[in-house]
CSV table of C-alpha atoms in Angstrom, one decimal:
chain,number,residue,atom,x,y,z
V,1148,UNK,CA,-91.7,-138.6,-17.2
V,1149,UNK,CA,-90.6,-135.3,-16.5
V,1150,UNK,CA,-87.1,-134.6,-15.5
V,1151,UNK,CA,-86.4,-132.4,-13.0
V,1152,UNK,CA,-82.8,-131.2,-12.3
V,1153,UNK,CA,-81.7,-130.9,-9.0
V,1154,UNK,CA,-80.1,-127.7,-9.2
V,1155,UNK,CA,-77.2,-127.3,-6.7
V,1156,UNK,CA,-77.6,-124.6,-4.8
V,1157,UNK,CA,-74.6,-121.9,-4.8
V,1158,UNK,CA,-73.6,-120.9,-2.0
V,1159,UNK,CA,-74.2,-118.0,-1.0
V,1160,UNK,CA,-70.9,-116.1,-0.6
V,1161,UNK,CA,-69.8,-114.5,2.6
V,1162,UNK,CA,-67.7,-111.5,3.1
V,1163,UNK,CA,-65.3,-111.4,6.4
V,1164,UNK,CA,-65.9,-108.8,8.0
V,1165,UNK,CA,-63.4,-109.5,11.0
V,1166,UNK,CA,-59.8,-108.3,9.2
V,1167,UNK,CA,-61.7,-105.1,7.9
V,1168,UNK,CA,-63.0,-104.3,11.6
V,1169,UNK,CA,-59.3,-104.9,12.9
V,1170,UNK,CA,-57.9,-102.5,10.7
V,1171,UNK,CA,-60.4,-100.0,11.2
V,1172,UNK,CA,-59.9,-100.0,15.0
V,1173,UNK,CA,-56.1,-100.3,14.8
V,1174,UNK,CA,-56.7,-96.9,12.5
V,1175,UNK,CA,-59.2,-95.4,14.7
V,1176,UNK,CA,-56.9,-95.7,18.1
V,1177,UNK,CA,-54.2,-94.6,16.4
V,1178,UNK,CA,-55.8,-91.3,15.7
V,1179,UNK,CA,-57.3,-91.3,18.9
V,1180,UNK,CA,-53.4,-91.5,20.5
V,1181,UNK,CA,-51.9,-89.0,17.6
V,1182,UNK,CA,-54.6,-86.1,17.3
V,1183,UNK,CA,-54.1,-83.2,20.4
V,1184,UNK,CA,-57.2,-82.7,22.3
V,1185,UNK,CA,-55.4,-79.1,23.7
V,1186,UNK,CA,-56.2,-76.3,22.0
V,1187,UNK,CA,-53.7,-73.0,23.3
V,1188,UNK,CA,-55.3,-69.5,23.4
V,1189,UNK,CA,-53.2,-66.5,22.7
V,1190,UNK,CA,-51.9,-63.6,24.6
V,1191,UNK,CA,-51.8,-61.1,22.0
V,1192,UNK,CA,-48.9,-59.0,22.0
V,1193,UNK,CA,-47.7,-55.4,20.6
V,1194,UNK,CA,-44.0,-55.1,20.6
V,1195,UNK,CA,-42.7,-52.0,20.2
V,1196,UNK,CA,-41.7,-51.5,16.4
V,1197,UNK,CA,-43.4,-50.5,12.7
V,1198,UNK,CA,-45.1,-47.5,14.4
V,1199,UNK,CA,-44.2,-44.2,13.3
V,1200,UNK,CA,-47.2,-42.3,14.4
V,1201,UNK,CA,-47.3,-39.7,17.4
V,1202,UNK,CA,-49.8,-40.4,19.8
V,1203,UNK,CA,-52.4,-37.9,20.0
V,1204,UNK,CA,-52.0,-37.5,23.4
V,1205,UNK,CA,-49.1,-37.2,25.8
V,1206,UNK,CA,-48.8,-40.9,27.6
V,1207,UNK,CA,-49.2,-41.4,31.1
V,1208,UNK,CA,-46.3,-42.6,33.4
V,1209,UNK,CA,-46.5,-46.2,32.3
V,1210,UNK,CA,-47.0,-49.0,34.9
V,1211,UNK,CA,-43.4,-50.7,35.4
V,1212,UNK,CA,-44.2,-54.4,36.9
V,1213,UNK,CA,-40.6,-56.1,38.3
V,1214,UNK,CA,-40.2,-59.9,38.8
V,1215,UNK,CA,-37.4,-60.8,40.5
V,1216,UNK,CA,-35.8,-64.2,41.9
V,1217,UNK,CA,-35.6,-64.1,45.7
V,1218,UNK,CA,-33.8,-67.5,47.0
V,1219,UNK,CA,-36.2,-70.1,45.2
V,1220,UNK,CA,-38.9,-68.1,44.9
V,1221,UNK,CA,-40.0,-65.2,42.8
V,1222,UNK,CA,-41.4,-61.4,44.1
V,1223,UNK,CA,-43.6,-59.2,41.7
V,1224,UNK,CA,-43.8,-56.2,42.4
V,1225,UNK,CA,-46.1,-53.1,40.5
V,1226,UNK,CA,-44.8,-49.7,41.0
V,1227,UNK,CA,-42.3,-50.6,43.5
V,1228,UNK,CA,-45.4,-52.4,45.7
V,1229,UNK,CA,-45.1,-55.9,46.1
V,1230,UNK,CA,-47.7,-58.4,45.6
V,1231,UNK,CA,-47.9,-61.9,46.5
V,1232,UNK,CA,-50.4,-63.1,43.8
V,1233,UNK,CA,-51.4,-62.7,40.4
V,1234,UNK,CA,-55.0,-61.7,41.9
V,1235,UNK,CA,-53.1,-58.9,44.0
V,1236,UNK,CA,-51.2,-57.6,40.7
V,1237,UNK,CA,-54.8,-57.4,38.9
V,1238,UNK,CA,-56.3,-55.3,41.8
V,1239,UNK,CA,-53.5,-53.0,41.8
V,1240,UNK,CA,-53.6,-53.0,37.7
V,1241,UNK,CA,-57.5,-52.3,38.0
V,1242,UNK,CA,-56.9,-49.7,39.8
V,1243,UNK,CA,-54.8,-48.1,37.7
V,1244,UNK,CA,-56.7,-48.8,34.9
V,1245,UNK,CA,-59.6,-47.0,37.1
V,1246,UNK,CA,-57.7,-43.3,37.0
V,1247,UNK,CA,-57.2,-43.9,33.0
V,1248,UNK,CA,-60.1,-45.5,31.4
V,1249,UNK,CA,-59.7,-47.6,28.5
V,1250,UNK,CA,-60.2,-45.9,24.8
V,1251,UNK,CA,-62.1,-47.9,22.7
V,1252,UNK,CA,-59.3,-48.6,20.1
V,1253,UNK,CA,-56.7,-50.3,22.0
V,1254,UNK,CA,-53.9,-48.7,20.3
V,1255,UNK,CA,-54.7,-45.0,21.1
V,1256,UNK,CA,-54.3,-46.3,25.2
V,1257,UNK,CA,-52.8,-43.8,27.1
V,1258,UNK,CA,-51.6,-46.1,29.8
V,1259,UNK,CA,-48.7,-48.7,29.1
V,1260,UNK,CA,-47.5,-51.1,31.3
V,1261,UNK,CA,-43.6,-52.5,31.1
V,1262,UNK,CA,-42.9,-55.8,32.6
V,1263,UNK,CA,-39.8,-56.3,33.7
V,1264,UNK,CA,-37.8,-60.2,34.3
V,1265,UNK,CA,-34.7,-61.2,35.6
V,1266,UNK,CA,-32.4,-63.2,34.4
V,1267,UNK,CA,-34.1,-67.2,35.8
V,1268,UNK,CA,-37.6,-66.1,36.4
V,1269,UNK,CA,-39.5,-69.0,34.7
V,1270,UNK,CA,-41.1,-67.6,31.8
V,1271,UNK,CA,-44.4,-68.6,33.7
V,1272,UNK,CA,-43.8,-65.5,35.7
V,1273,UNK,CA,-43.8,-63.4,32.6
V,1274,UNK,CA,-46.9,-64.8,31.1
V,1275,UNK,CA,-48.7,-64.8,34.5
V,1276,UNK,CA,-47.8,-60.7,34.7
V,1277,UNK,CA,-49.0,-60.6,31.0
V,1278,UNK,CA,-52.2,-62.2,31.9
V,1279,UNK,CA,-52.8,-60.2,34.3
V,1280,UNK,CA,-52.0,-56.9,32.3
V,1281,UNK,CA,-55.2,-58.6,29.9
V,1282,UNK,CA,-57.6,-59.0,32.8
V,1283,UNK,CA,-57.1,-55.5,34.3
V,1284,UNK,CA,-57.8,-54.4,30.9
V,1285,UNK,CA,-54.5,-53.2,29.7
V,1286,UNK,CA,-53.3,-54.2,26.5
V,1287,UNK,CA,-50.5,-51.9,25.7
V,1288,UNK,CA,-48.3,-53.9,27.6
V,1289,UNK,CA,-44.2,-53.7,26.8
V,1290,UNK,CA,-41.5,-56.8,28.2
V,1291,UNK,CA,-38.3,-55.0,29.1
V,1292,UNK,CA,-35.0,-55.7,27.7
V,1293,UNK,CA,-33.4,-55.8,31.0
V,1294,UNK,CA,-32.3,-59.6,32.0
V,1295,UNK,CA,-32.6,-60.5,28.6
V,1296,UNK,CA,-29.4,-62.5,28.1
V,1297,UNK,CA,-27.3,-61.9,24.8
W,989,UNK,CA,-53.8,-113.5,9.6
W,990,UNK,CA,-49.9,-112.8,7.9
W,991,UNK,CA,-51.5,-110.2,5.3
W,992,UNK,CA,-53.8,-108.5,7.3
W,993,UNK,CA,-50.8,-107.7,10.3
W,994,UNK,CA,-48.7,-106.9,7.0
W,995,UNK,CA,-51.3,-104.1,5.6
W,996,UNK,CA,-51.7,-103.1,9.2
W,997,UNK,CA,-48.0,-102.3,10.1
W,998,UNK,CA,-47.4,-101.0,6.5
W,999,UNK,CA,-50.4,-98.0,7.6
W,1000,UNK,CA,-49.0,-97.6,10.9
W,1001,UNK,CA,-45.6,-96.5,9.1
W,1002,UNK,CA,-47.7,-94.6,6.8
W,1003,UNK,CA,-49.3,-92.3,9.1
W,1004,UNK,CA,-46.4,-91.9,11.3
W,1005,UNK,CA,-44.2,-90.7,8.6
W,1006,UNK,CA,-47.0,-88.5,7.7
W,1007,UNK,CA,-48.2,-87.0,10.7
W,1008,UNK,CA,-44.1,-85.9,12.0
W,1009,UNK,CA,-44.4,-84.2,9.1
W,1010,UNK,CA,-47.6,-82.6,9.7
W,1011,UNK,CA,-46.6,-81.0,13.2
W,1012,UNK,CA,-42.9,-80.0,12.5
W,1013,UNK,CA,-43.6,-76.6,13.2
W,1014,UNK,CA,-45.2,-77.3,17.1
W,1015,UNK,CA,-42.1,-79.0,19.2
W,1016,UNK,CA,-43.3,-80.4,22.5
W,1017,UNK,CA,-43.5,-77.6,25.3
W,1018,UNK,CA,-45.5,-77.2,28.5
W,1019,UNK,CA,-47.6,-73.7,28.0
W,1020,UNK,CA,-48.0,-71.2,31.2
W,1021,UNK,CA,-52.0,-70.7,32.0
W,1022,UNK,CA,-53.8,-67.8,31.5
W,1023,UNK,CA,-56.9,-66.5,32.5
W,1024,UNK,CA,-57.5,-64.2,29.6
W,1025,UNK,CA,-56.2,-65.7,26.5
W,1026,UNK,CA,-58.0,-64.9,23.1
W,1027,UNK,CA,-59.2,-68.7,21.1
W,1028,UNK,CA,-55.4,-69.0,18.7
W,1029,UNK,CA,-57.0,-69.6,15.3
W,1030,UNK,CA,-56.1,-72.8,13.9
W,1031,UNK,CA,-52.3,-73.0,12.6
W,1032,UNK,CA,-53.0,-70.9,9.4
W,1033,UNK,CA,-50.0,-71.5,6.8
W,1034,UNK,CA,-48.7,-68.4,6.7
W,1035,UNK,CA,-48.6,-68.1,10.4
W,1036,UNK,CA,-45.0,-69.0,12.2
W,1037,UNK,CA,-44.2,-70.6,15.2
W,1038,UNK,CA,-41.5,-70.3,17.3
W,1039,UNK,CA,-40.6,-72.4,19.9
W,1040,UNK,CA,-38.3,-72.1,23.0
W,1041,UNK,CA,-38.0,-75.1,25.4
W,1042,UNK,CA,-37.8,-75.6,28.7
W,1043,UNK,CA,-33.6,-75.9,28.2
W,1044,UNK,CA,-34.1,-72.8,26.1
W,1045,UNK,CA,-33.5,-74.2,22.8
W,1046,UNK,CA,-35.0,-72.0,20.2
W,1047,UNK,CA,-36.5,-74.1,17.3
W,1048,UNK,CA,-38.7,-72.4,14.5
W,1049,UNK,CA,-40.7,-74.5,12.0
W,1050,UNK,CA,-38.3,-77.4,12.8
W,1051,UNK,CA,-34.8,-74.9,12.9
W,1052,UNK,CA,-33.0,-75.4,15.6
W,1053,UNK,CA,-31.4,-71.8,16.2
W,1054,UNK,CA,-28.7,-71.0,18.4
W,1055,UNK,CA,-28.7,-67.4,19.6
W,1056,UNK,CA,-30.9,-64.4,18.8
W,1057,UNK,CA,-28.9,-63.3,15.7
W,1058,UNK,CA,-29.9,-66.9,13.8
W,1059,UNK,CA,-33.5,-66.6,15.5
W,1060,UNK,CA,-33.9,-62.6,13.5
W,1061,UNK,CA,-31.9,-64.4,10.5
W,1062,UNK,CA,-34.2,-67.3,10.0
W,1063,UNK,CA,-37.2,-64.8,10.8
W,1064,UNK,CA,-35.9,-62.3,7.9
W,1065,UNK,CA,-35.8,-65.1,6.0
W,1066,UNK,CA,-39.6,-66.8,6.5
W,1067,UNK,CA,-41.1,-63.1,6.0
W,1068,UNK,CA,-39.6,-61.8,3.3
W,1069,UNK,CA,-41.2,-60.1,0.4
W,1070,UNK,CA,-44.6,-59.9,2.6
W,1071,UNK,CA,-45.9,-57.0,4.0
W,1072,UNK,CA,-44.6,-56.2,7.6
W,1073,UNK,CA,-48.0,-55.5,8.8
W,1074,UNK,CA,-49.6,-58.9,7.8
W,1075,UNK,CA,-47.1,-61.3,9.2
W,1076,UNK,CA,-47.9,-62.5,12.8
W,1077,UNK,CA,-45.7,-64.9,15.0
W,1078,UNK,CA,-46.8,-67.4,17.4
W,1079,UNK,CA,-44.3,-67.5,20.7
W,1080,UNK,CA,-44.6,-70.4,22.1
W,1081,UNK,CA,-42.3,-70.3,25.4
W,1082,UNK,CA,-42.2,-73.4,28.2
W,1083,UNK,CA,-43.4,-72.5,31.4
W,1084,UNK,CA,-40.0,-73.5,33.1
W,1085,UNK,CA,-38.1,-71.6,30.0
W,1086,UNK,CA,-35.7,-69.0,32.1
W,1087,UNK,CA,-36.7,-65.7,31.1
W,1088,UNK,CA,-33.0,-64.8,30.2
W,1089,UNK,CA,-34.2,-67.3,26.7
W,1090,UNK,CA,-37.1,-66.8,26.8
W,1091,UNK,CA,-36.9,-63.3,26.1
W,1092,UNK,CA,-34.2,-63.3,23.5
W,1093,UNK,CA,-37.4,-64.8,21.2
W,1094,UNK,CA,-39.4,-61.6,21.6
W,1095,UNK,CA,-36.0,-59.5,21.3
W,1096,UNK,CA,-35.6,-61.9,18.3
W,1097,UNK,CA,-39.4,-60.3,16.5
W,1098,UNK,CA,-38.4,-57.2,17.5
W,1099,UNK,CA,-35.0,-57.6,15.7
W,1100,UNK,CA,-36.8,-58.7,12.2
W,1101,UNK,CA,-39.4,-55.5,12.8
W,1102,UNK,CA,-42.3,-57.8,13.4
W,1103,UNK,CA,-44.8,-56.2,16.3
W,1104,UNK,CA,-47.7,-58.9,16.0
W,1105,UNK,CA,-46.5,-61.6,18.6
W,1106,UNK,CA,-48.9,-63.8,19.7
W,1107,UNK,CA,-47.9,-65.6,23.2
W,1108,UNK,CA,-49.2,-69.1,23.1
W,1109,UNK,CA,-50.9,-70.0,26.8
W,1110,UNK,CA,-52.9,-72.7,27.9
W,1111,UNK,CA,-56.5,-71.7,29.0
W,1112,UNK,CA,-56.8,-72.1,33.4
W,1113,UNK,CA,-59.9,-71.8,35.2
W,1114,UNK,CA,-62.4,-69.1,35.4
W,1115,UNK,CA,-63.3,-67.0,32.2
W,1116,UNK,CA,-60.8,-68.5,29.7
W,1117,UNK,CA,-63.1,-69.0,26.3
């Protein structure tokens, strides 16, 4: 008679999966919530310092841009012309950009532009003028002291 | 159930501990747009930030500093004993920030002889990269 043993099957063993998955998702929306989708460009800047060289070349009369607080509002104004937009400044920049073409090394330009703030202009103003400076192709571009408070 | 909530909450501390410390140097400010901003590299270490709030507060890498004096101070201090011409400072100015504080930052570079300011913006419409 042959004997056969009835083996009990083992069985098989089971991993839950359901804890792991929770934590991963808890993990995953919390990146989601804490990483910063933004990314910021920058207006590069030369303030005046370090430089000791003469220019080669006598400098133009630099372009002086004024923003001032009128009642709630804020005026620009570029060489003494006002301008009601940021796309007006640029057109008046270009064209002063036009008489003085741009060198090909930025820091020999001959043409320098100094924004002016007053005191209160929301520093949007001042970033706006700046950009505008950039798209008109001028990049030796000063911030006056002027309205700076103390 | 207990264990897993337990593990859970104990990450969630974790990471929050880890990540304030992570973005000390960038305090929460609303950027002006620009059209014609170059791409800011990624926060290199070297690289410092300062930040001026909407209120005018002027805070750099997580120093609070009062007026433009502290702001040159704590510069002086962050850049010394590297070369003048390598070290380049991020401005990053609220868009509401009155330009009587806001400027006192820039007057603050100029102050600790640093000329490479870089003036964070927020890319608007049109030909921004």
């Amino acid at each position: 008679m042959k004997l056969t043993r009835q083996r009990q099957k083992a069985p098989s063993p089971q991993l839950n999966m359901t804890p792991m998955i929770d934590c991963v998702f808890q993990l995953l929306i919390f990146f989601l919530c804490t990483s910063s989708f933004m990314t910021e460009n920058h207006l590069v800047t030369q303030l005046p310092a370090a430089s000791k060289e003469k220019p080669a070349q006598e400098p133009l009369p630099p372009v002086r841009i004024v923003v001032s607080r009128v009642g709630e509002g804020v005026m620009m104004t570029c060489d003494d012309q006002a301008c009601a937009t940021f796309d007006g400044l640029v057109e008046k920049l270009k064209a002063r950009r036009a008489i003085a073409p741009a060198p090909a090394d930025r820091d020999k330009d001959r043409l320098h532009v100094i924004i002016e703030g007053q005191a209160g202009v929301p520093f949007a103003y001042m970033a706006g003028a700046l950009d505008a400076c950039h798209q008109a192709d001028l990049y030796s571009v000063a911030f006056s002291p002027k309205g700076i408070g103390q | 159930m207990t264990p897993m909530i337990d593990v859970i909450f104990q990450l969630l501390i974790f990471f929050m501990c880890v990540s304030s410390f992570t973005r000390v140097a960038v305090e929460n400010v609303t950027l002006p747009d620009a059209k014609k901003g170059e791409p800011g590299e990624d926060f290199k270490p070297g690289r410092i930030i300062v930040n001026v709030t909407k209120e005018g507060r002027m805070v750099v890498m997580g120093d609070a500093c009062g007026d433009r004096a502290a702001l040159a101070a704590a510069l002086k201090r962050r850049t010394e004993g590297q070369p003048i011409e390598t070290i380049s400072v991020v401005v990053r100015v609220d868009r509401d920030c009155p330009w009587d504080r806001a400027g006192l930052a820039l007057l603050a570079c100029k102050d600790s002889q640093i000329s490479r300011v870089r003036v964070a913006v927020m890319p608007a419409g049109g030909d921004a990269p």
